[in-house]
CSV table of C-alpha atoms in Angstrom, one decimal:
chain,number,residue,atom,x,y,z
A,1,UNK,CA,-1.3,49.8,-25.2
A,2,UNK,CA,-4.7,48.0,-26.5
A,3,UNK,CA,-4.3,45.3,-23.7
A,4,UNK,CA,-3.4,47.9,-21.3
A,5,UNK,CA,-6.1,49.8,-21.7
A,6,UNK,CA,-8.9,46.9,-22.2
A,7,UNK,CA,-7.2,45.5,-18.3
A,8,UNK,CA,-7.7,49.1,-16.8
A,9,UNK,CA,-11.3,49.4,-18.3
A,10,UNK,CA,-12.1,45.7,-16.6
A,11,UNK,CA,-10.6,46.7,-13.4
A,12,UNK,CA,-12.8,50.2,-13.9
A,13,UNK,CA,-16.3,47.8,-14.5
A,14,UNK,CA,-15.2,45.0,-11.6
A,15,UNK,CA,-14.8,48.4,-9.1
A,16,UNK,CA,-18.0,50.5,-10.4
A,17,UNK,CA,-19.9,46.5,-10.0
A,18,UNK,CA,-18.5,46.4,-6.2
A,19,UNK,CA,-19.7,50.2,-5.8
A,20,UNK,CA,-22.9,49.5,-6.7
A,21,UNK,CA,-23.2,46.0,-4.5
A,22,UNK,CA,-22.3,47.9,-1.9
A,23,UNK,CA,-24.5,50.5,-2.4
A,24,UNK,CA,-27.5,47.9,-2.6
A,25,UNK,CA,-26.2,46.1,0.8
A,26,UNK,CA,-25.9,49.7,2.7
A,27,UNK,CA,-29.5,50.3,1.6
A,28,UNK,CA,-30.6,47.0,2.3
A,29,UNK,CA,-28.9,46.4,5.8
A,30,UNK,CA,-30.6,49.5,6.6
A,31,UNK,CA,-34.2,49.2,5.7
A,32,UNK,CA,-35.1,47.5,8.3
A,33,UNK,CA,-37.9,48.0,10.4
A,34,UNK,CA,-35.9,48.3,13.6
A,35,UNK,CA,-33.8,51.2,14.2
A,36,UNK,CA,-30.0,50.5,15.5
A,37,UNK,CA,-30.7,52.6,18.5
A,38,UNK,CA,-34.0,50.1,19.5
A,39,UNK,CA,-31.5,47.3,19.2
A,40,UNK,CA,-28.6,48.4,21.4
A,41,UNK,CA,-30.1,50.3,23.5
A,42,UNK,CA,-33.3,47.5,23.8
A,43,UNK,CA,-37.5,48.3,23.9
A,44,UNK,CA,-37.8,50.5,27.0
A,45,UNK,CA,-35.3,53.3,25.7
A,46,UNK,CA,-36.7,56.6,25.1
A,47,UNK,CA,-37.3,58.7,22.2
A,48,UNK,CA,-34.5,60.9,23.5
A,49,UNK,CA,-32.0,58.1,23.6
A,50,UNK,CA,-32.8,57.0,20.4
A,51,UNK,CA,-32.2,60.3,19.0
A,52,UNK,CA,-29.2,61.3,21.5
A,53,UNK,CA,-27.7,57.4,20.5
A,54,UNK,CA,-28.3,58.2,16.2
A,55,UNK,CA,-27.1,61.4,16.3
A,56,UNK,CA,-23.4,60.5,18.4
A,57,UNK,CA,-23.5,57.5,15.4
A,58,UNK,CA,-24.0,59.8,12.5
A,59,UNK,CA,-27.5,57.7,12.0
A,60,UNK,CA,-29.8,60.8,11.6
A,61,UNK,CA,-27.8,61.8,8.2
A,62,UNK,CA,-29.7,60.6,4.8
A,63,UNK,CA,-28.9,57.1,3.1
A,64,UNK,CA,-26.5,59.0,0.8
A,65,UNK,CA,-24.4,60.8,3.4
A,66,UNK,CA,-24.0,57.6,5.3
A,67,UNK,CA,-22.7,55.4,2.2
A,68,UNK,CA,-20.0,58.2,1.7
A,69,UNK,CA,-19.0,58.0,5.1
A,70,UNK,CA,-18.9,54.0,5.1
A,71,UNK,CA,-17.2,53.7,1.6
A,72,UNK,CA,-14.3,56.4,2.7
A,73,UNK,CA,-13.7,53.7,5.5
A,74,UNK,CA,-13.9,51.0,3.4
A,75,UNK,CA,-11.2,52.9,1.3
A,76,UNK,CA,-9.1,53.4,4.6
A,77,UNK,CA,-9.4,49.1,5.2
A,78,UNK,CA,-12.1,49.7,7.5
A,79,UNK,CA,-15.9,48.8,8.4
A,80,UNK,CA,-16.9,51.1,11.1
A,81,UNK,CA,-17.2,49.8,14.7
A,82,UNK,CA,-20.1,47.2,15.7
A,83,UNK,CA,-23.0,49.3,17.3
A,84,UNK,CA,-24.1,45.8,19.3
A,85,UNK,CA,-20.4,44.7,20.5
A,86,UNK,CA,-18.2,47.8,20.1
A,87,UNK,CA,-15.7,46.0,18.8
A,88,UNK,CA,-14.1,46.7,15.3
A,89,UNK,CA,-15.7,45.2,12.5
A,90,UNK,CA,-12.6,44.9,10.6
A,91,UNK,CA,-10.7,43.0,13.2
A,92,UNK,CA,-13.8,40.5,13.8
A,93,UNK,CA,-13.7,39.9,9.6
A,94,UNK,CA,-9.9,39.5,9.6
A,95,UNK,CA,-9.5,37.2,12.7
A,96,UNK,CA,-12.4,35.0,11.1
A,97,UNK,CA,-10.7,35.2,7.6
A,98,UNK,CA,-7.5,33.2,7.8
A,99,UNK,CA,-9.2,30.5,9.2
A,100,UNK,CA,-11.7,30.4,6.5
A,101,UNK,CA,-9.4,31.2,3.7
A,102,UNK,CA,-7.0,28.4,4.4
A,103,UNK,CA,-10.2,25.7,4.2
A,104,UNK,CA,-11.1,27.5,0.9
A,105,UNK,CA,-7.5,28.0,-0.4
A,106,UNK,CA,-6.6,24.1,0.2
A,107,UNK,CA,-10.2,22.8,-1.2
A,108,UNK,CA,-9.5,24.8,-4.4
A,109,UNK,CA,-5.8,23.5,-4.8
A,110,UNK,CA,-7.4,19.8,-4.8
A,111,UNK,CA,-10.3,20.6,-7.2
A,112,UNK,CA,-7.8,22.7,-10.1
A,113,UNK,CA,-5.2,19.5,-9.5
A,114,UNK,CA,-7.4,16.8,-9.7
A,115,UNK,CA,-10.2,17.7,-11.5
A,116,UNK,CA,-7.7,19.4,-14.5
A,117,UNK,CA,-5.6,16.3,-14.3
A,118,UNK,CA,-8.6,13.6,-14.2
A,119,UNK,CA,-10.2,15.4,-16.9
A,120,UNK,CA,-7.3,15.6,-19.3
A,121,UNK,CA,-6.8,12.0,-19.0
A,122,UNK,CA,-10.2,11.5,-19.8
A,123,UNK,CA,-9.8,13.2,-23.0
A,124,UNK,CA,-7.0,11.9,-24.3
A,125,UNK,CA,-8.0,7.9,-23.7
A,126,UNK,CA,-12.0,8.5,-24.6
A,127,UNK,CA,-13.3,5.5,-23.7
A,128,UNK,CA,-10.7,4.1,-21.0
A,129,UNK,CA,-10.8,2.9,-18.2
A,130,UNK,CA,-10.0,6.4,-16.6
A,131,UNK,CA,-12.7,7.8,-18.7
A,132,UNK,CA,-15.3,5.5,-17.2
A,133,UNK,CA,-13.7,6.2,-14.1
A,134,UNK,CA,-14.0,9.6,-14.3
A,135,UNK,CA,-17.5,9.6,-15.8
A,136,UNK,CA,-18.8,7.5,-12.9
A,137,UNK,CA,-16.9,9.7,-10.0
A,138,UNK,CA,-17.9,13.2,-11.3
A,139,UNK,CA,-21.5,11.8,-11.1
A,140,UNK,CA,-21.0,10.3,-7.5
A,141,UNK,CA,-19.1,14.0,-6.7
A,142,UNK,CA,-21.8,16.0,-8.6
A,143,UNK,CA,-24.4,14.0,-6.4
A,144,UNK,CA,-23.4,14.1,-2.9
A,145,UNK,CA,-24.2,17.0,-0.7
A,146,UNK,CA,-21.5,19.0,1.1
A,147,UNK,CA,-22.9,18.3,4.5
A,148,UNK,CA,-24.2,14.9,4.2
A,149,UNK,CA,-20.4,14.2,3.0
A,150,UNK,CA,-18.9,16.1,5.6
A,151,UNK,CA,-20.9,13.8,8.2
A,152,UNK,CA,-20.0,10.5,6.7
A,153,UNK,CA,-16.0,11.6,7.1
A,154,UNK,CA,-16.7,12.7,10.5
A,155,UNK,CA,-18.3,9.1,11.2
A,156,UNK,CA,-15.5,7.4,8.7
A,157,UNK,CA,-12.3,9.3,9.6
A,158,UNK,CA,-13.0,10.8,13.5
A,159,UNK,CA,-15.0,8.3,14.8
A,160,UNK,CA,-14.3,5.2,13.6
A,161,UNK,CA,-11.4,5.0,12.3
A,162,UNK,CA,-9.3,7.7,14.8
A,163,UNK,CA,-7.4,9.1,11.8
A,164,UNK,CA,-8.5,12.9,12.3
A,165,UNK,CA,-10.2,15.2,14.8
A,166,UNK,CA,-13.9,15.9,14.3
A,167,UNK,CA,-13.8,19.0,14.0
A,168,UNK,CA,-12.7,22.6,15.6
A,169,UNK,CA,-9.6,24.3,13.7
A,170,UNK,CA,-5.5,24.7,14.6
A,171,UNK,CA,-3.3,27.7,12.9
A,172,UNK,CA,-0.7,26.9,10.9
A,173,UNK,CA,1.6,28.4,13.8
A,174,UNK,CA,0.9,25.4,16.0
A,175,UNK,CA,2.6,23.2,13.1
A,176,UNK,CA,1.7,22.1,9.7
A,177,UNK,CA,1.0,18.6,10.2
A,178,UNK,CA,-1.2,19.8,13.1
A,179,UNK,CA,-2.5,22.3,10.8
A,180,UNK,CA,-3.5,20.0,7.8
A,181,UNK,CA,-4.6,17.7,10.3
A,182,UNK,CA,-7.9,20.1,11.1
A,183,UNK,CA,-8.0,21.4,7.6
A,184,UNK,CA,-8.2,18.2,5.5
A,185,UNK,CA,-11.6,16.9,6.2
A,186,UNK,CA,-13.3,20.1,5.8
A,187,UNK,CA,-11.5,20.7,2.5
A,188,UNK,CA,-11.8,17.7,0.8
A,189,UNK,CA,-15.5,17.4,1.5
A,190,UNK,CA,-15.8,21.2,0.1
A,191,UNK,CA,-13.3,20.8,-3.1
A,192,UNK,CA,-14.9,17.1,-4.3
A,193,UNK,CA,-18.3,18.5,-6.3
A,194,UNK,CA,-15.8,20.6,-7.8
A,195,UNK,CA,-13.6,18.3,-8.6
A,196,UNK,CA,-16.2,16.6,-10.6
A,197,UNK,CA,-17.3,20.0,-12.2
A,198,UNK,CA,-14.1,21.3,-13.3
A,199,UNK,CA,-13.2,17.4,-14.7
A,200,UNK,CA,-16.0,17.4,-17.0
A,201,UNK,CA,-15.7,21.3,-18.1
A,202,UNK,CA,-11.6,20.2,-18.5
A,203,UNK,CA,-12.7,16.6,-20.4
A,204,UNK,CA,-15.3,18.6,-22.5
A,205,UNK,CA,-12.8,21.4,-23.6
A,206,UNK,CA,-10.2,19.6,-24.9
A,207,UNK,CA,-11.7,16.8,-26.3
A,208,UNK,CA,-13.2,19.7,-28.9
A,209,UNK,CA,-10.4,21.5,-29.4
A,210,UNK,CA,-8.1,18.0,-29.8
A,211,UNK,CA,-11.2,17.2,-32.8
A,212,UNK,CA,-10.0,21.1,-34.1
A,213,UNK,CA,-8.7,21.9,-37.6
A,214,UNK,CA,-5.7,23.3,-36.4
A,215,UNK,CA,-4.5,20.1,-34.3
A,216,UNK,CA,-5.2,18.1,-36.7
A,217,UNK,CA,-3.1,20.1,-39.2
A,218,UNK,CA,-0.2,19.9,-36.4
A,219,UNK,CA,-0.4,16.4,-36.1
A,220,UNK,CA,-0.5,15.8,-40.1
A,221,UNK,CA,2.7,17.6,-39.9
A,222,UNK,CA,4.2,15.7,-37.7
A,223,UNK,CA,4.5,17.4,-34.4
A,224,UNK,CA,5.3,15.3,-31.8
A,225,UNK,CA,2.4,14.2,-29.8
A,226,UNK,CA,3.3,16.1,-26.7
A,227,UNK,CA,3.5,19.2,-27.7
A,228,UNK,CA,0.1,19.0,-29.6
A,229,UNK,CA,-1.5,17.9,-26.2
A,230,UNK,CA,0.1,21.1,-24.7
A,231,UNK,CA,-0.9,23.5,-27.4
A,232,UNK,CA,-4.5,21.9,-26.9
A,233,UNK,CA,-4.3,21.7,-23.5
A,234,UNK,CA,-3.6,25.7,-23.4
A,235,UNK,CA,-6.3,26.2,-26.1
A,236,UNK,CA,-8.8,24.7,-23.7
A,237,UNK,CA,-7.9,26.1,-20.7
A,238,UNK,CA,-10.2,29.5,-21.0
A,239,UNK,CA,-13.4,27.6,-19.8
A,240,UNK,CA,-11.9,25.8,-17.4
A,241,UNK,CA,-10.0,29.3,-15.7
A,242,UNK,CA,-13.9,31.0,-15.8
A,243,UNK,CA,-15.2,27.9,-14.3
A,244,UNK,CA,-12.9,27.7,-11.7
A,245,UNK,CA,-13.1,31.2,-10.6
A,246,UNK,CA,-16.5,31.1,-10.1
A,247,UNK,CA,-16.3,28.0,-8.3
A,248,UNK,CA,-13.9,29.6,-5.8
A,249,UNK,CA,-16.6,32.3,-5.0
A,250,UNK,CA,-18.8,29.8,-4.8
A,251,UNK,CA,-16.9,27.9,-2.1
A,252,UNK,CA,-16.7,30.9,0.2
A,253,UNK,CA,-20.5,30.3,0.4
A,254,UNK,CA,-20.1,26.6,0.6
A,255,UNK,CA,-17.2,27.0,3.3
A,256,UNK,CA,-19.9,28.5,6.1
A,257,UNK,CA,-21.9,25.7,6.2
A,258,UNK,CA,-18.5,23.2,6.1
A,259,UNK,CA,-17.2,25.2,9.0
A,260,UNK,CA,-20.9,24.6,11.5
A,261,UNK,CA,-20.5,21.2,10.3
A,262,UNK,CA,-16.9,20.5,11.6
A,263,UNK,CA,-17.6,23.7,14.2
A,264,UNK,CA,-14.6,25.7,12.8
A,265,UNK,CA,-14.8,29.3,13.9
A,266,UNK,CA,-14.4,31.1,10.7
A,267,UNK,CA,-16.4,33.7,9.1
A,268,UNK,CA,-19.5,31.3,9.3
A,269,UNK,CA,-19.3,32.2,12.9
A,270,UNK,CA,-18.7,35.4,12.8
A,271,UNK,CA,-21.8,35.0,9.6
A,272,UNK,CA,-24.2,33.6,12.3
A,273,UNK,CA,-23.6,35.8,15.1
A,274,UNK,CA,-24.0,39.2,13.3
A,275,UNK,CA,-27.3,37.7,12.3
A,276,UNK,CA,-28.6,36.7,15.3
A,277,UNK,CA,-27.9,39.7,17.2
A,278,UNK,CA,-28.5,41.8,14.4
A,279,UNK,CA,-25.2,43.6,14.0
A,280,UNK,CA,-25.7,44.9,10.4
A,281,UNK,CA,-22.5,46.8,9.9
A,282,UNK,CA,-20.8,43.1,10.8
A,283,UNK,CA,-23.1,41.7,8.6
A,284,UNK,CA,-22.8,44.3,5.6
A,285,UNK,CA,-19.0,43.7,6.1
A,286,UNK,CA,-18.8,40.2,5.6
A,287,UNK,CA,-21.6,40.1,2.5
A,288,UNK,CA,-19.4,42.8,0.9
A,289,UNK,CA,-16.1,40.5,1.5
A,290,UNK,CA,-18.0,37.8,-0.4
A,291,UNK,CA,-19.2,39.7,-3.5
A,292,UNK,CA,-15.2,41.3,-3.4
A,293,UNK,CA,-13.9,37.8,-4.1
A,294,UNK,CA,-16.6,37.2,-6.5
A,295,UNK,CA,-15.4,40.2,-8.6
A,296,UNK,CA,-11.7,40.1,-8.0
A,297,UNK,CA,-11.8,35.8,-9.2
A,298,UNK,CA,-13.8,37.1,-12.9
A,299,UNK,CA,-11.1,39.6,-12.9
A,300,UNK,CA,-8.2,37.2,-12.2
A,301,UNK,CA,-10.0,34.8,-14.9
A,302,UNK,CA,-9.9,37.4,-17.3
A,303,UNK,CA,-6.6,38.3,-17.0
A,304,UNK,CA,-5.3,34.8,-17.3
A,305,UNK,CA,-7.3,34.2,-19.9
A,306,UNK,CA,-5.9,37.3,-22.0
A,307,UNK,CA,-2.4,35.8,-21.2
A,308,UNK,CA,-3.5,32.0,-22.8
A,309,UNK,CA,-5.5,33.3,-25.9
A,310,UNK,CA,-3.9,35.5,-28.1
A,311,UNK,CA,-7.0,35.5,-30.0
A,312,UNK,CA,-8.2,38.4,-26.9
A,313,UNK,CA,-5.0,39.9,-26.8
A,314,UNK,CA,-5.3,41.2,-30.5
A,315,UNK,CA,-9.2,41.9,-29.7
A,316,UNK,CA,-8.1,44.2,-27.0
């Protein structure tokens, strides 16, 4: 019941976090100083248009009245309709988001594979040649820029070489192979500083906890090697998980400038255009999308983390 309840109060404090987020972006989007009216309707409307077009859109009610109205759609799966296209904000946010989400999902499978696997290696032959290795490439990885990377594969991969397309984006519906074909060079160039990070944070971690008291009690009596790597290995993990859920926000954000690189309509596009034209509601939509998976990856991490550390369990 302890755990139970100390979940529910996270999940309470990770919603009451996104209320407040989205009550700053609703103010924000919103304080502009053009009104919505001036921008659909252009310079030469009229006072009475402007006043005709915010009262049909609900835009003459107070900050307050508005949020209500815009969180009771967000509770209904919706974001209102776009004031500059007409078209459904929702539906422009989920046709953008698969497209985005598979560049994001694939990067962060490559960066918890290799960078936990590199860095375990690391740890448990300091001084090898795969910790040298691995010291050298997280530094390269840590030091290369997203784009600049993205360029040279392009160049490498598309250009020279023939391997891949340069860039634009096929559904997994059109065939996997197809698919990955479009999807590798944008992932790997977005998942290799995190490869890097999450190696060190992994190498770090279990080198202390393999110098802990309790491991080397295990191994004084006698447990086989293997399982004291695992039991450290699990004891170490807790950084690692918090690490990698913040770097899987944090690729989100990455992912729109991959995408213009490798011109890969995803949310980048959708991103740029509501900008541009000034569609707030499109833009408020996507911004809240983002700061959604920020909350909801902390609250997976500190789920999983409850589950590997019994230490929290009992705490709760």
């Amino acid at each position: 019941m302890a755990l139970l309840r100390a979940v529910a109060g996270r999940i309470l404090a990770s919603l009451g976090t996104l209320l407040i987020v989205g009550l700053a972006l609703f103010v924000l989007t919103r304080s502009g100083p053009s009104s919505p009216a001036r921008i659909v309707l252009g310079v030469d409307a009229t006072g009475d248009q402007i006043r005709d077009f915010e009262r049909t859109n609900g835009l003459d009610r107070s900050l307050l009245a508005q949020y209500g109205d815009w969180l009771a759609q967000v509770g209904r799966g919706e974001f209102g309709r776009s004031f500059v296209t007409g078209r459904d904000v929702a539906a422009e946010i989920v046709n953008a988001l698969p497209v985005t989400l598979s560049i994001v999902l694939t990067a962060f499978a490559i960066a918890v594979l290799f960078g936990v696997a590199l860095g375990t290696v690391a740890a448990l032959r300091p001084g090898g040649v795969v910790d040298r290795l691995t010291r050298f490439g997280t530094v390269i990885g840590l030091s290369i820029p997203a784009f600049w990377l993205s360029i040279l594969m392009i160049r490498v991969f598309a250009v020279d070489l023939r391997w891949l397309p340069p860039g634009g984006y096929a559904p997994l519906s059109a065939g996997l192979g197809t698919h990955l074909q479009f999807v590798v060079m944008p992932a790997l160039s977005l998942a290799v500083y995190y490869v890097a990070v999450l190696a060190r944070m992994t190498q770090a971690s279990l080198q202390e906890t393999l110098r802990s008291d309790y491991v080397r009690t295990a191994r004084a009596m006698g447990l086989p090697r293997r399982k004291v790597v695992v039991y450290a290995l699990v004891n170490a993990l807790p950084p690692v998980v918090n690490l990698a859920a913040l770097s899987f926000g944090y690729m989100f954000g990455w992912a729109l400038i991959i995408e213009q690189v490798f011109n890969v309509p995803g949310l980048s596009r959708a991103l740029l255009n509501a900008i541009s034209q000034r569609d707030f509601l499109l833009l408020q939509g996507i911004v809240f999308l983002f700061t959604a998976v920020f909350i909801l990856a902390n609250l997976a991490a500190d789920l999983i983390n409850r589950l590997l550390d019994p230490r929290q369990r009992t705490a709760a």
